[in-house]
Short mmCIF file of C-alpha atoms and ligand atoms in Angstrom, two decimals:
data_model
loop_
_atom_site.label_atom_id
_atom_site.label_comp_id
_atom_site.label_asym_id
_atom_site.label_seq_id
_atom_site.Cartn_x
_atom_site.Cartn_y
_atom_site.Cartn_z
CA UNK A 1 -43.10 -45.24 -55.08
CA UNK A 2 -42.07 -41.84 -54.40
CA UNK A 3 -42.62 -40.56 -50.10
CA UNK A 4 -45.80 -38.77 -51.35
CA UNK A 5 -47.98 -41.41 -52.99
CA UNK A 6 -46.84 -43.42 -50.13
CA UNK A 7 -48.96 -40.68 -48.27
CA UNK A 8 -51.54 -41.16 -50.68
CA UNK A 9 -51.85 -44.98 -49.67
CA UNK A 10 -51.48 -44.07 -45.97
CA UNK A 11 -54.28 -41.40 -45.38
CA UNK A 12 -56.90 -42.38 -48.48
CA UNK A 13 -59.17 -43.42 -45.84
CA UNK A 14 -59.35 -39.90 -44.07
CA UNK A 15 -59.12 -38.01 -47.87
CA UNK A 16 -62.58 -39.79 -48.43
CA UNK A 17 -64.14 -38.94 -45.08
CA UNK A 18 -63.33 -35.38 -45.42
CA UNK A 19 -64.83 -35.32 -49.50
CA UNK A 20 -68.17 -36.66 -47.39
CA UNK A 21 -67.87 -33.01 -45.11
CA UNK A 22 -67.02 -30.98 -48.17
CA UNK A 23 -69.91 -32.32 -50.06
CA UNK A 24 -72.51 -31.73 -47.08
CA UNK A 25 -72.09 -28.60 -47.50
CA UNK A 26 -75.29 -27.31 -50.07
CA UNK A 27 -73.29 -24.80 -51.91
CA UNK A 28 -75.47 -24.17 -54.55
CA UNK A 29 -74.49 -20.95 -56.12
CA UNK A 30 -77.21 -20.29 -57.67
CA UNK A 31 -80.11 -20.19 -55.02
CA UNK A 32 -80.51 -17.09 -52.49
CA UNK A 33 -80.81 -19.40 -49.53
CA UNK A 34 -78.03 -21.01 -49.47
CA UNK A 35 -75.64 -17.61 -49.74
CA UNK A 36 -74.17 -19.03 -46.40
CA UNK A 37 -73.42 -22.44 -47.28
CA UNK A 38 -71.62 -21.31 -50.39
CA UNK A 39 -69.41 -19.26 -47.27
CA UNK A 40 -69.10 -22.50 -45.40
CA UNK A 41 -67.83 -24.27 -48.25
CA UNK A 42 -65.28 -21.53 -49.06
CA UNK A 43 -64.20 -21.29 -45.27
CA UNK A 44 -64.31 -25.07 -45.46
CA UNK A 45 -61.37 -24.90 -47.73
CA UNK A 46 -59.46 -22.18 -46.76
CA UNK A 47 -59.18 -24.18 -43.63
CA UNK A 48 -58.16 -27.50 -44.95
CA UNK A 49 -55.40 -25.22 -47.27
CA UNK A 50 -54.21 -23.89 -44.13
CA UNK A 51 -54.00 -26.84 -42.20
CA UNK A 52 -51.74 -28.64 -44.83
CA UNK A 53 -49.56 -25.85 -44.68
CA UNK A 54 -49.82 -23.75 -47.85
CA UNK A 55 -48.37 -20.64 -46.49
CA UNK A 56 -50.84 -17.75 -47.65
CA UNK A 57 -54.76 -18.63 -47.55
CA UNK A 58 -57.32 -15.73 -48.16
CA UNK A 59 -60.88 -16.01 -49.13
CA UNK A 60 -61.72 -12.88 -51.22
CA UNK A 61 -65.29 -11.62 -50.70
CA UNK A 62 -66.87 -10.34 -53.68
CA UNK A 63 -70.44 -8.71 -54.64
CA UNK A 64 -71.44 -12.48 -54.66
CA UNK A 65 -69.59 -15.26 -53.75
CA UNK A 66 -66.30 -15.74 -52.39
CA UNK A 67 -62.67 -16.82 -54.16
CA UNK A 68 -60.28 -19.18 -52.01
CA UNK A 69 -56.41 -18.56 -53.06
CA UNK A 70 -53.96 -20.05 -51.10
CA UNK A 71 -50.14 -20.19 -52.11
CA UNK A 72 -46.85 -21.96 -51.25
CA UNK A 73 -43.84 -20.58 -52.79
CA UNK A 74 -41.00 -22.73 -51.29
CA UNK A 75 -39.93 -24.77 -54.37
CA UNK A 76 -36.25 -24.62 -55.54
CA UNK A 77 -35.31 -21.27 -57.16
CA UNK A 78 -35.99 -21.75 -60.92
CA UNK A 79 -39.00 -24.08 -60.24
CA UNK A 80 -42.11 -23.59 -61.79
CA UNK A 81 -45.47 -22.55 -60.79
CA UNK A 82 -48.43 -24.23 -61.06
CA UNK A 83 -52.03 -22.61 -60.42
CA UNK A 84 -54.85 -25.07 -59.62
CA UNK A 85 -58.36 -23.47 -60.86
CA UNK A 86 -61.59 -25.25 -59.87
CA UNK A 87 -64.90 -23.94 -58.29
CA UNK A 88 -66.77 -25.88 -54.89
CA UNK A 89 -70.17 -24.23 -56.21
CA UNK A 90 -72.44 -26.96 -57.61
CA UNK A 91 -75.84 -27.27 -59.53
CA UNK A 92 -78.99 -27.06 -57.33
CA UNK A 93 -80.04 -30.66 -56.21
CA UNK A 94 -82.97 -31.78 -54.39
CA UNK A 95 -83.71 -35.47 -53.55
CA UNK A 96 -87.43 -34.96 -55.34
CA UNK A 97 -85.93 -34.46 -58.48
CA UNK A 98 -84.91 -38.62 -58.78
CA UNK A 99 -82.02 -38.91 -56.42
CA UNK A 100 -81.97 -42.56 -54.56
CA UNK A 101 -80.12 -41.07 -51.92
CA UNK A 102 -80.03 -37.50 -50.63
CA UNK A 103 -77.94 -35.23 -52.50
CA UNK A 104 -76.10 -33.98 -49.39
CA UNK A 105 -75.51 -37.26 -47.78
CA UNK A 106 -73.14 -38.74 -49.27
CA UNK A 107 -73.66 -42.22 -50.10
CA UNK A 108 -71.36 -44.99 -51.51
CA UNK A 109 -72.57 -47.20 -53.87
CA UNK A 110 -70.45 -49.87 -55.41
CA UNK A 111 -67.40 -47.77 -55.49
CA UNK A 112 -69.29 -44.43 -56.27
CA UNK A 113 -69.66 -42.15 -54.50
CA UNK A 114 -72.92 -40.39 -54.95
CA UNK A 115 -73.54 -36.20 -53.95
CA UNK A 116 -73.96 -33.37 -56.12
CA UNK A 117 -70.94 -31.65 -56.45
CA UNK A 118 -68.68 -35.50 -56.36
CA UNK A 119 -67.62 -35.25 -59.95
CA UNK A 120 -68.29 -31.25 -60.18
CA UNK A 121 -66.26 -30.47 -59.42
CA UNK A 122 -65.41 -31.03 -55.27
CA UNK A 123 -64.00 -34.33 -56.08
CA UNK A 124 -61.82 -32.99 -58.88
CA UNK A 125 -60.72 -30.49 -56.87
CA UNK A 126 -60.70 -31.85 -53.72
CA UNK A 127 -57.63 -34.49 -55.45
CA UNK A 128 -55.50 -31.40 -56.20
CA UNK A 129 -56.18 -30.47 -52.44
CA UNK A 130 -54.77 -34.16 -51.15
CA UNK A 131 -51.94 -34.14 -54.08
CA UNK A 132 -50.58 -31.00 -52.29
CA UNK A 133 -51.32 -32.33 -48.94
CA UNK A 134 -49.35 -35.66 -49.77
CA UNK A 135 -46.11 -33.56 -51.57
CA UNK A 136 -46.10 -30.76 -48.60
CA UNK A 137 -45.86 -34.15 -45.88
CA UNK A 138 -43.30 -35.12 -47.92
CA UNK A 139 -40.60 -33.15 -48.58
CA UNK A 140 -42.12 -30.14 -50.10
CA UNK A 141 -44.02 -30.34 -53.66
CA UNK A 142 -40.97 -29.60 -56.55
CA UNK A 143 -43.29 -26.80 -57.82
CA UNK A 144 -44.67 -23.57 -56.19
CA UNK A 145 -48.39 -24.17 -55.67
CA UNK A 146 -51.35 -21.55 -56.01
CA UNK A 147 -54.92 -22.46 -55.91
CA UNK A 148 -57.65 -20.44 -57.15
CA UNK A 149 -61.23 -21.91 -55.99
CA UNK A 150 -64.44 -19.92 -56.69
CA UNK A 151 -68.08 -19.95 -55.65
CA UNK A 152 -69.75 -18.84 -58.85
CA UNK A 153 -68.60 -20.92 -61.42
CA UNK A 154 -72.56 -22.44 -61.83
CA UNK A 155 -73.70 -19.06 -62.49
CA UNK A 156 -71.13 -18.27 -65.14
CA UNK A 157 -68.28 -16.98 -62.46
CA UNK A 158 -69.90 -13.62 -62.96
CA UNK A 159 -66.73 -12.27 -60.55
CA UNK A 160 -63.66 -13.94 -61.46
CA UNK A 161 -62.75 -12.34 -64.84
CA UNK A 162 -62.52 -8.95 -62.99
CA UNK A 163 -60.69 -10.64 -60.16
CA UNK A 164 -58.35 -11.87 -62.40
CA UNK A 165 -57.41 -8.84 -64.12
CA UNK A 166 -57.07 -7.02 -61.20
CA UNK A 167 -54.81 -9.99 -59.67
CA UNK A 168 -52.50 -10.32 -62.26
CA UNK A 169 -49.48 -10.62 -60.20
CA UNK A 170 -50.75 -12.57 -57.82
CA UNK A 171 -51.85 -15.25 -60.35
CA UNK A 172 -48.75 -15.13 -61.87
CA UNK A 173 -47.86 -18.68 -62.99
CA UNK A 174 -46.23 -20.70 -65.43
CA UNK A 175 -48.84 -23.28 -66.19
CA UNK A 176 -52.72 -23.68 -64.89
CA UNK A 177 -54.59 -26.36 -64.35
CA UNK A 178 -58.35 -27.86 -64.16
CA UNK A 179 -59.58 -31.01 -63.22
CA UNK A 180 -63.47 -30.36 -64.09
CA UNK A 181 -63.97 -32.53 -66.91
CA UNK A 182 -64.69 -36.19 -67.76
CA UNK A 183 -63.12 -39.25 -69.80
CA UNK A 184 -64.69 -41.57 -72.04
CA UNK A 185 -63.97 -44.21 -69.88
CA UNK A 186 -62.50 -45.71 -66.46
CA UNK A 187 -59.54 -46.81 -68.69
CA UNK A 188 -59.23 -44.21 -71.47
CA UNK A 189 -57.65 -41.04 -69.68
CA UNK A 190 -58.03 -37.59 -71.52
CA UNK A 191 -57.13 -34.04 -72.33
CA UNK A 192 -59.50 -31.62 -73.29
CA UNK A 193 -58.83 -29.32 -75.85
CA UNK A 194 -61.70 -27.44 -76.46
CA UNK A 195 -64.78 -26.37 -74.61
CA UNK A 196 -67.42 -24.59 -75.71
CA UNK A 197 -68.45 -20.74 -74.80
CA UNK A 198 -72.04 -19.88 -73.83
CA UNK A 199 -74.57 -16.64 -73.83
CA UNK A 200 -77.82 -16.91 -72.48
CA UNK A 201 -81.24 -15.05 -72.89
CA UNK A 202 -84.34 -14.11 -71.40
CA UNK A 203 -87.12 -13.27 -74.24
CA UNK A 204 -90.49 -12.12 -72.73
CA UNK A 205 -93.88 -11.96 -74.95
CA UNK A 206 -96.43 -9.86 -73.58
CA UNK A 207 -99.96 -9.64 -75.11
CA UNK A 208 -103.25 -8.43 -73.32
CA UNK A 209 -102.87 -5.97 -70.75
CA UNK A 210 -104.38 -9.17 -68.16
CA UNK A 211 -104.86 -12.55 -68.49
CA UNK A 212 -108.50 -12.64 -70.49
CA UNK A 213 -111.45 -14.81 -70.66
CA UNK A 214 -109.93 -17.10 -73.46
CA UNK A 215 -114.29 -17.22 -74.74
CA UNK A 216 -114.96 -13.57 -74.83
CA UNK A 217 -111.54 -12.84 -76.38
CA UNK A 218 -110.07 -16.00 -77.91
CA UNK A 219 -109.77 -16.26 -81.52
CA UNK A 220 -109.24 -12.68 -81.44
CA UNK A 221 -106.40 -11.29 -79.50
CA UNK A 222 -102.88 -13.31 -80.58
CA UNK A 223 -102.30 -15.85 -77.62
CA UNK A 224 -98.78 -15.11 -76.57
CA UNK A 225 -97.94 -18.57 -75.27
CA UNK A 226 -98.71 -19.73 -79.29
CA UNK A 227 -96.84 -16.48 -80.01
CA UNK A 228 -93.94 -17.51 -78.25
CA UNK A 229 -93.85 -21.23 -80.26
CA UNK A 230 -94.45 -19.58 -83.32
CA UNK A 231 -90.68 -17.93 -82.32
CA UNK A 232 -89.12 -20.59 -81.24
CA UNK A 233 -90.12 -22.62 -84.03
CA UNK A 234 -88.41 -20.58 -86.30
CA UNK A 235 -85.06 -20.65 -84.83
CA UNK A 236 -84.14 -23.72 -86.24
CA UNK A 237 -84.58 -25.65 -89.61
CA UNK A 238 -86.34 -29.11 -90.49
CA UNK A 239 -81.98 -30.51 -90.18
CA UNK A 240 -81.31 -28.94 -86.91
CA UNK A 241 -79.70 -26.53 -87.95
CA UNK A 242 -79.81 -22.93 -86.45
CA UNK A 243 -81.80 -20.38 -88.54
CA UNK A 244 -80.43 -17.48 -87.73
CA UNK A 245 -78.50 -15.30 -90.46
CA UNK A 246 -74.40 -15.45 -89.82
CA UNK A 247 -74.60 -17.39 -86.76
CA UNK A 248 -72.38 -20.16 -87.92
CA UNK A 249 -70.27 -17.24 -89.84
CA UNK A 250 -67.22 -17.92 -87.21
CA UNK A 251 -67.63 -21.80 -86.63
CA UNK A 252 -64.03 -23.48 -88.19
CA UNK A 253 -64.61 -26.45 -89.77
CA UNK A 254 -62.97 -29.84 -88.29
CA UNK A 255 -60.01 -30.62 -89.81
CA UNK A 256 -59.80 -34.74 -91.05
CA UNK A 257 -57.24 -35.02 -88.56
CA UNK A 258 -58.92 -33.61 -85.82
CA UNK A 259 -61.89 -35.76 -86.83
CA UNK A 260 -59.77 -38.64 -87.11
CA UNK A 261 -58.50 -37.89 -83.08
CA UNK A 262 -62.01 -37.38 -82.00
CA UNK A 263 -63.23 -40.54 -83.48
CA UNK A 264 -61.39 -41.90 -80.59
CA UNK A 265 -63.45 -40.35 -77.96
CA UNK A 266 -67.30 -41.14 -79.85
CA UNK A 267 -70.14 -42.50 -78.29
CA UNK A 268 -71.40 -46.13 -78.68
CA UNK A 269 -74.82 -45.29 -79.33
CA UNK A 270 -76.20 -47.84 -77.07
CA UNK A 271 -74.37 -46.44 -74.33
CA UNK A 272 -75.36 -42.75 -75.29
CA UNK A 273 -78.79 -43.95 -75.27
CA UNK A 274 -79.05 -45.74 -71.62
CA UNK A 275 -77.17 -42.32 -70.47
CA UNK A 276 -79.39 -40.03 -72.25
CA UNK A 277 -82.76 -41.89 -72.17
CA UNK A 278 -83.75 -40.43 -75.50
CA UNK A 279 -84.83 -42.49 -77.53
CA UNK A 280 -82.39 -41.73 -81.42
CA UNK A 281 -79.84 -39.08 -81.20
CA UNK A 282 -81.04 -35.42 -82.80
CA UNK A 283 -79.01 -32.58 -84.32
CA UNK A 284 -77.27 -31.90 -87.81
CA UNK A 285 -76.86 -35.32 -90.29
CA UNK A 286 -73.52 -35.11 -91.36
CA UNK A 287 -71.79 -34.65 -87.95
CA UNK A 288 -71.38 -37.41 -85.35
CA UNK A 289 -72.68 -37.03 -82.02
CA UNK A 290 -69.40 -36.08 -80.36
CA UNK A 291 -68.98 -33.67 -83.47
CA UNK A 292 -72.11 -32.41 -82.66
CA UNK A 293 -71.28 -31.55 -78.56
CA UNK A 294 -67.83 -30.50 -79.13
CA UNK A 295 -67.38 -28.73 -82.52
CA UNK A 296 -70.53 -27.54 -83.15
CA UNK A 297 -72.53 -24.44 -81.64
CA UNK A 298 -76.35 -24.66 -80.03
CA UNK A 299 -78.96 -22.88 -79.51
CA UNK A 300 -80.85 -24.27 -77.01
CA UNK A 301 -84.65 -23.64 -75.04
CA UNK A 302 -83.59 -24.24 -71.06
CA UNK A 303 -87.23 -23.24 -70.02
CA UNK A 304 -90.66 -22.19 -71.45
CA UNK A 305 -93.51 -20.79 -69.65
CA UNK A 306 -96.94 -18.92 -69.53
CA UNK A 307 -100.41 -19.73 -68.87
CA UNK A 308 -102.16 -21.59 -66.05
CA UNK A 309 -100.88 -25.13 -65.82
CA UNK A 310 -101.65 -26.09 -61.96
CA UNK A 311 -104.87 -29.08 -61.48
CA UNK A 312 -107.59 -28.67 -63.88
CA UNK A 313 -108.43 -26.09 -66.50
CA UNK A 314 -108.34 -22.20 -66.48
CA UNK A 315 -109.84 -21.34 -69.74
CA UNK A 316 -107.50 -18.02 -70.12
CA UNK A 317 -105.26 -15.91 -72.70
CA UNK A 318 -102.46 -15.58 -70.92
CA UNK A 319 -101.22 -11.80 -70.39
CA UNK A 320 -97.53 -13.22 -71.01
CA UNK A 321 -95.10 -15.93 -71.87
CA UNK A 322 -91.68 -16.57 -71.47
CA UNK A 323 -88.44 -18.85 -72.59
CA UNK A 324 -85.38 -18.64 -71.45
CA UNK A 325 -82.47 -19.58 -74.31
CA UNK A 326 -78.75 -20.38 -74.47
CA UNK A 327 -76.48 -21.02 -77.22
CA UNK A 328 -73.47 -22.93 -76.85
CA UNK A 329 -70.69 -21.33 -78.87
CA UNK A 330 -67.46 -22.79 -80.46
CA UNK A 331 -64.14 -21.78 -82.26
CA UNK A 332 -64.04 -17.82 -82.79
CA UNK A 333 -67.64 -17.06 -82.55
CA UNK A 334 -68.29 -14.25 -79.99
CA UNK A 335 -70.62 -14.21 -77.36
CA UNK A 336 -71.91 -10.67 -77.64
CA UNK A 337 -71.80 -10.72 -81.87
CA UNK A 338 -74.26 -14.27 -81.21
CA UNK A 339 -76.15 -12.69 -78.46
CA UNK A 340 -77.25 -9.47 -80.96
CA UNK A 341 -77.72 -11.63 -84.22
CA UNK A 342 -80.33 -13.78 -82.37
CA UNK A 343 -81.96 -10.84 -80.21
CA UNK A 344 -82.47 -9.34 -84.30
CA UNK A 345 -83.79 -12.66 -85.05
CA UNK A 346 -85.93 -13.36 -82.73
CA UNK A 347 -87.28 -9.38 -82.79
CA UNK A 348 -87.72 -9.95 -87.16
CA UNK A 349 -90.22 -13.15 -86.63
CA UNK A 350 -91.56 -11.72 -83.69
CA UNK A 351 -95.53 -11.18 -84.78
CA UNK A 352 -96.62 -7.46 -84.25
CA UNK A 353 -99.75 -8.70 -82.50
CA UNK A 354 -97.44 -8.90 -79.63
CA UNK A 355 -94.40 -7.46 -77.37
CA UNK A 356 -91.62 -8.95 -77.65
CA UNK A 357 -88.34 -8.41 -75.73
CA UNK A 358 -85.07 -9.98 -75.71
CA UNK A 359 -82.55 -9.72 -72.72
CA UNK A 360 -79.11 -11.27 -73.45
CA UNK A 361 -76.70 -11.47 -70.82
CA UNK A 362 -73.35 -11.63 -70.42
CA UNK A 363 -71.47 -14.56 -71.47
CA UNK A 364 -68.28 -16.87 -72.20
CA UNK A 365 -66.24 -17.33 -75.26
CA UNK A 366 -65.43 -20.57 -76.10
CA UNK A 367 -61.82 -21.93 -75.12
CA UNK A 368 -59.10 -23.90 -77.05
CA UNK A 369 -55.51 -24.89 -75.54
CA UNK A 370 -52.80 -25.56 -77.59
CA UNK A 371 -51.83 -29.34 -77.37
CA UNK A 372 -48.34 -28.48 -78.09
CA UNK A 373 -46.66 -27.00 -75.20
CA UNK A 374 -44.29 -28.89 -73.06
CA UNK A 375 -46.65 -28.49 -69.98
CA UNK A 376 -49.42 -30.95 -72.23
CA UNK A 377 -45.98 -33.18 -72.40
CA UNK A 378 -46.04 -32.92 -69.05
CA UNK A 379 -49.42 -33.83 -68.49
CA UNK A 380 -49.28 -36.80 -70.92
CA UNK A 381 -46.72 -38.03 -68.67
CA UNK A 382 -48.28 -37.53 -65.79
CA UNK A 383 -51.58 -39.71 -66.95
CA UNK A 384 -49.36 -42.34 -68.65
CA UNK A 385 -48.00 -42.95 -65.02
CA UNK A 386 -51.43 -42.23 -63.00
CA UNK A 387 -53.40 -44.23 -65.39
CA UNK A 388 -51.06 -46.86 -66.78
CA UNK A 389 -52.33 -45.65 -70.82
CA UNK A 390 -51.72 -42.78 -72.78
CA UNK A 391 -54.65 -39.53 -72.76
CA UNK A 392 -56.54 -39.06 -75.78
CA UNK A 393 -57.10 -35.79 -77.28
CA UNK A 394 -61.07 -34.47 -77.02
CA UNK A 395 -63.23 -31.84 -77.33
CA UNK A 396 -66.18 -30.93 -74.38
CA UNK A 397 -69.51 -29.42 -74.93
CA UNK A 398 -69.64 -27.55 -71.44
CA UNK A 399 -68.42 -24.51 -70.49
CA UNK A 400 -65.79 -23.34 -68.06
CA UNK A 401 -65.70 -19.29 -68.01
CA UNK A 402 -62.29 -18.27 -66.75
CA UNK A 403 -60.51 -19.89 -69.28
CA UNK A 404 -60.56 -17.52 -72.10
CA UNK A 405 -59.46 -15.06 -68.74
CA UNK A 406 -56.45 -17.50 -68.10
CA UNK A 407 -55.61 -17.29 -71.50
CA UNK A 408 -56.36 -13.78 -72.51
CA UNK A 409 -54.91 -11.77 -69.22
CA UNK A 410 -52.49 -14.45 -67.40
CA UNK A 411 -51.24 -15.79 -71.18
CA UNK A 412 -51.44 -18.89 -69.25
CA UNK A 413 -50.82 -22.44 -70.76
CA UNK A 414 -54.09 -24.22 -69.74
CA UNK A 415 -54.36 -28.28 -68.99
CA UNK A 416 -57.75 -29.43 -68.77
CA UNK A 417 -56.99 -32.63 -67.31
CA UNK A 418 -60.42 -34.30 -66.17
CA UNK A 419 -60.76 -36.86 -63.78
CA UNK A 420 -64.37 -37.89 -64.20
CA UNK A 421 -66.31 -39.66 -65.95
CA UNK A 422 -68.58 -38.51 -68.68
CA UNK A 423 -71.68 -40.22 -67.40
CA UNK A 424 -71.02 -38.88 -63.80
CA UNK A 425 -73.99 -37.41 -64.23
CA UNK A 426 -73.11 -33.73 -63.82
CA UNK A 427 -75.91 -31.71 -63.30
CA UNK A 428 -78.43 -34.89 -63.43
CA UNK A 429 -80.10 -36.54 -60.40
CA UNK A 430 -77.31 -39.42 -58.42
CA UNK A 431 -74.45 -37.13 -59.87
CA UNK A 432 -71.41 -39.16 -58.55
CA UNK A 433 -68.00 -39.94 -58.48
CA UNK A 434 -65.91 -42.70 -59.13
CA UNK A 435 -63.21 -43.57 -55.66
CA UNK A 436 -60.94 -45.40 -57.79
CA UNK A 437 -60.82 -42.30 -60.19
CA UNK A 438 -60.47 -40.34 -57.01
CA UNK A 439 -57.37 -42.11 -56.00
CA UNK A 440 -55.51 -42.15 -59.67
CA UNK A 441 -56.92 -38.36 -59.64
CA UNK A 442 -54.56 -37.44 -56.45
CA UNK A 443 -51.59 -39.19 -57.85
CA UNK A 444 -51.85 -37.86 -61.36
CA UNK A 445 -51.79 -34.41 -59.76
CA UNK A 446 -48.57 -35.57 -58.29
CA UNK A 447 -46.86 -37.00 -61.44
CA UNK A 448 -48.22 -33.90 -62.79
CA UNK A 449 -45.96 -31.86 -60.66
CA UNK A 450 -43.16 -34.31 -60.27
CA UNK A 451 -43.55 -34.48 -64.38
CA UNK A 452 -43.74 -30.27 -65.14
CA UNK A 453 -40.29 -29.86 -62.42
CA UNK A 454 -38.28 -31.90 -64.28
CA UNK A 455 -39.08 -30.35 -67.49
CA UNK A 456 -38.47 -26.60 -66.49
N1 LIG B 1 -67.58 -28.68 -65.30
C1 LIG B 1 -68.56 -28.01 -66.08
C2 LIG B 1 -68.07 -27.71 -67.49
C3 LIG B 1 -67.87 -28.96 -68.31
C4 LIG B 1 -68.95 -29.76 -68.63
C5 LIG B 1 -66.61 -29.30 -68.74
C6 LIG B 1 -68.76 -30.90 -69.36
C7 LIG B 1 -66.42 -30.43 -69.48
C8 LIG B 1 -67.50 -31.25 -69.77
C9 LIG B 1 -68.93 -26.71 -65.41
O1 LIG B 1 -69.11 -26.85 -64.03
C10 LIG B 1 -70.24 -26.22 -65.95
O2 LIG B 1 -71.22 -26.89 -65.78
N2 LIG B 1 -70.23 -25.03 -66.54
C11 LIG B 1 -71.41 -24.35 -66.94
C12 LIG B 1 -70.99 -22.94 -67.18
C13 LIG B 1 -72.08 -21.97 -67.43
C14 LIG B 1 -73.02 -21.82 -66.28
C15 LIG B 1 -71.49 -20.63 -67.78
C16 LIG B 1 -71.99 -24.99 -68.19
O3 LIG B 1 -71.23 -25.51 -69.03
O4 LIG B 1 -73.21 -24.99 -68.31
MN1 LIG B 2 -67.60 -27.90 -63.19
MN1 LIG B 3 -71.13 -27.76 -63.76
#
């Protein structure tokens, strides 16, 4: 065992008490009061980076939240660099919503740890903190080291593609890599090749001036909370499959021997449907359920509103109603090209007894890494020795923004190399993260290192 997994075994204990004070800290992106926790968090690291020793630590303030970067540049000449990317915002979480324990007090349950923000993605990226740690203690890692830890990524990491472009030199790497993903299983390490892009959309239908006396005017003026259903119900077919013209006009098919890889990584249905709690799977027939999260794009209703519904009746025609809509976007399709296509769409089958509009916002492209590159050899490696098995290749349905910016303005070879678990439950009520996966996580990011050195 090499001097810094030794470390590893040595100072696990204290690793895991100080993921319990990371993940205290409520930094949920997304909610105005907790703007200072999200800076507590960031300071939170920048102080741990310090304290290891990584010899340049900045937070970066932006319009919203801030970027950590820290450095350390003292690797052999000729050595390569390696940028870490993850994000210590996480998903709002309050215990109300189902938790067992609070969502800020971290709690260990039969080798879980539970806390929004344990699998996503402060536990992921909290390993790449201890794997530099560990190397630094011991000897000095054999690559240069840069970190890059944002605030926003929750909220689409509104900031970081302009950050990026404007840091090119200081982001200057030879590989990057992100540890915000899942496996299949405890056992069955994985790379991810493909994640999906996103846009998202407000669309607003307005109809009487006020909310009306739904006797004196109903039956006559067009109810815009039925107008609104009438939309939606028209955005996909009887199969699942999206109605709106050209929107699967850049999807790439899957290839047999992609679908043959990906078989690898399916569901057992019985297993999808404890996780789920739905009761049969839903979506287009002839793809498989992990077809249908990976390859395939969405367009999905997050929220729908308007109308009274608080105790009792209020016998009204609501003045307005309102869904909020996201499609999840694969291979070459373009955010802004799907965003306009279904803001027409939505506009055509809009009634004229009502106002409709449409607000699309920004969004991401979807991301694919090419599995050929000798820092993916690396990686294998590095899981074959941190897991004892070699990765599989798979495709995720989530997002992560800055990729496409990795790719596109660093020309960056990305590793998505995951140490959860898909049924963390990202996002979900008891999110949580597996200790043992924790552990293998830290020394992966070593071998990972040691593994990308010796190939350079
Ligand atoms: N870690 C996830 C992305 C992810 C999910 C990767 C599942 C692999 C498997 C990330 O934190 C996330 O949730 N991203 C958002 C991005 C969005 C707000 C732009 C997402 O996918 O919804
Ligand atoms: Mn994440
Ligand atoms: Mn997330």
């Amino acid at each position: 065992m090499s001097q810094a997994h030794a470390y590893v075994r040595n100072y696990f204990g204290r690793f895991r008490e100080q993921l319990d004070d990371l993940l205290r800290i409520p930094s949920v992106s997304t909610a105005l009061e907790h703007v200072g926790d999200v800076q507590q968090a960031a300071d939170w690291l920048a102080d741990d980076l310090r304290q290891m020793g990584m010899t340049r630590v900045e937070t970066f303030a932006t319009s919203g939240h801030p970027i950590v970067y820290a450095e350390w540049l003292g690797a052999r000449p000729g050595a390569p660099t390696v940028l870490i990317y993850g994000h210590y915002d996480v998903q709002p979480a309050v215990l109300s919503d189902g938790w067992r324990s609070d969502p800020f007090e971290p709690t260990e349950r039969e080798g879980f740890l539970y806390a929004r923000g344990a699998s996503d993605d402060k536990g992921q990226i909290f390993a790449h903190l201890k794997a530099a740690e560990a190397m630094l203690a011991s000897g000095g890692p054999p690559v240069n080291l840069k970190f890059l830890i944002e605030g926003e990524e929750e909220i689409g990491s509104v900031h970081l593609g302009d950050f990026v472009k404007a840091n090119r030199d200081l982001l200057r790497a030879d590989v990057c890599v992100i540890s915000d993903s899942g496996m299949p299983t405890p056992d069955q390490p994985s790379l991810v090749y493909a994640l999906r892009g996103l846009v998202t959309m407000e669309v607003e239908v307005h109809g009487p001036a006020v909310d009306l006396h739904s006797g004196t005017y109903g039956g006559a003026v067009h109810n815009p909370a039925q107008a609104i259903a009438e939309i939606i119900a028209k955005l996909h077919d009887e199969t699942g499959r999206i109605a709106v013209p050209g929107f699967y006009n850049d999807v790439l098919p899957l290839t047999d021997d992609e679908r043959a890889e990906l078989r690898r990584s399916a569901w057992n249905l019985e297993d999808w449907k404890k996780v789920t709690g739905a009761t049969q799977p839903w979506g287009e027939p002839e793809f498989a359920i992990h077809e249908r999260t990976g390859a395939r794009p969405t367009l999905e209703i997050n929220g729908i509103a308007g109308g009274y519904y608080e105790h009792g009746f209020k016998t009204v025609l609501p003045a307005r109603a309102w869904a909020k809509i996201s499609c999840r976007l694969v291979a070459n399709q373009d955010p802004d090209r799907i965003g306009k296509l279904v803001e027409a769409f939505i506009l055509s089958v809009a009634p004229p007894t009502v106002r409709c509009e449409v607000r699309v916002k920004r969004g991401a492209p979807p991301a694919f890494v090419d599995i050929n590159t000798p820092a993916m050899k690396a990686a294998i490696r590095a899981y074959e020795k941190g897991w004892g098995r070699k990765p599989i290749f798979m495709r995720e349905g989530g997002s992560i923004p800055v990729v496409a910016d990795f790719q596109k303005e660093l020309h960056l070879p990305v590793i998505l190399m995951g140490f959860g678990l898909n049924d963390d439950g990202a996002h979900s009520p008891d999110e949580h993260f597996s200790i043992e996966m924790f552990r293998k996580g830290i020394d992966t990011a070593i071998y990972f290192c040691e593994e990308i050195s010796a190939s350079v």
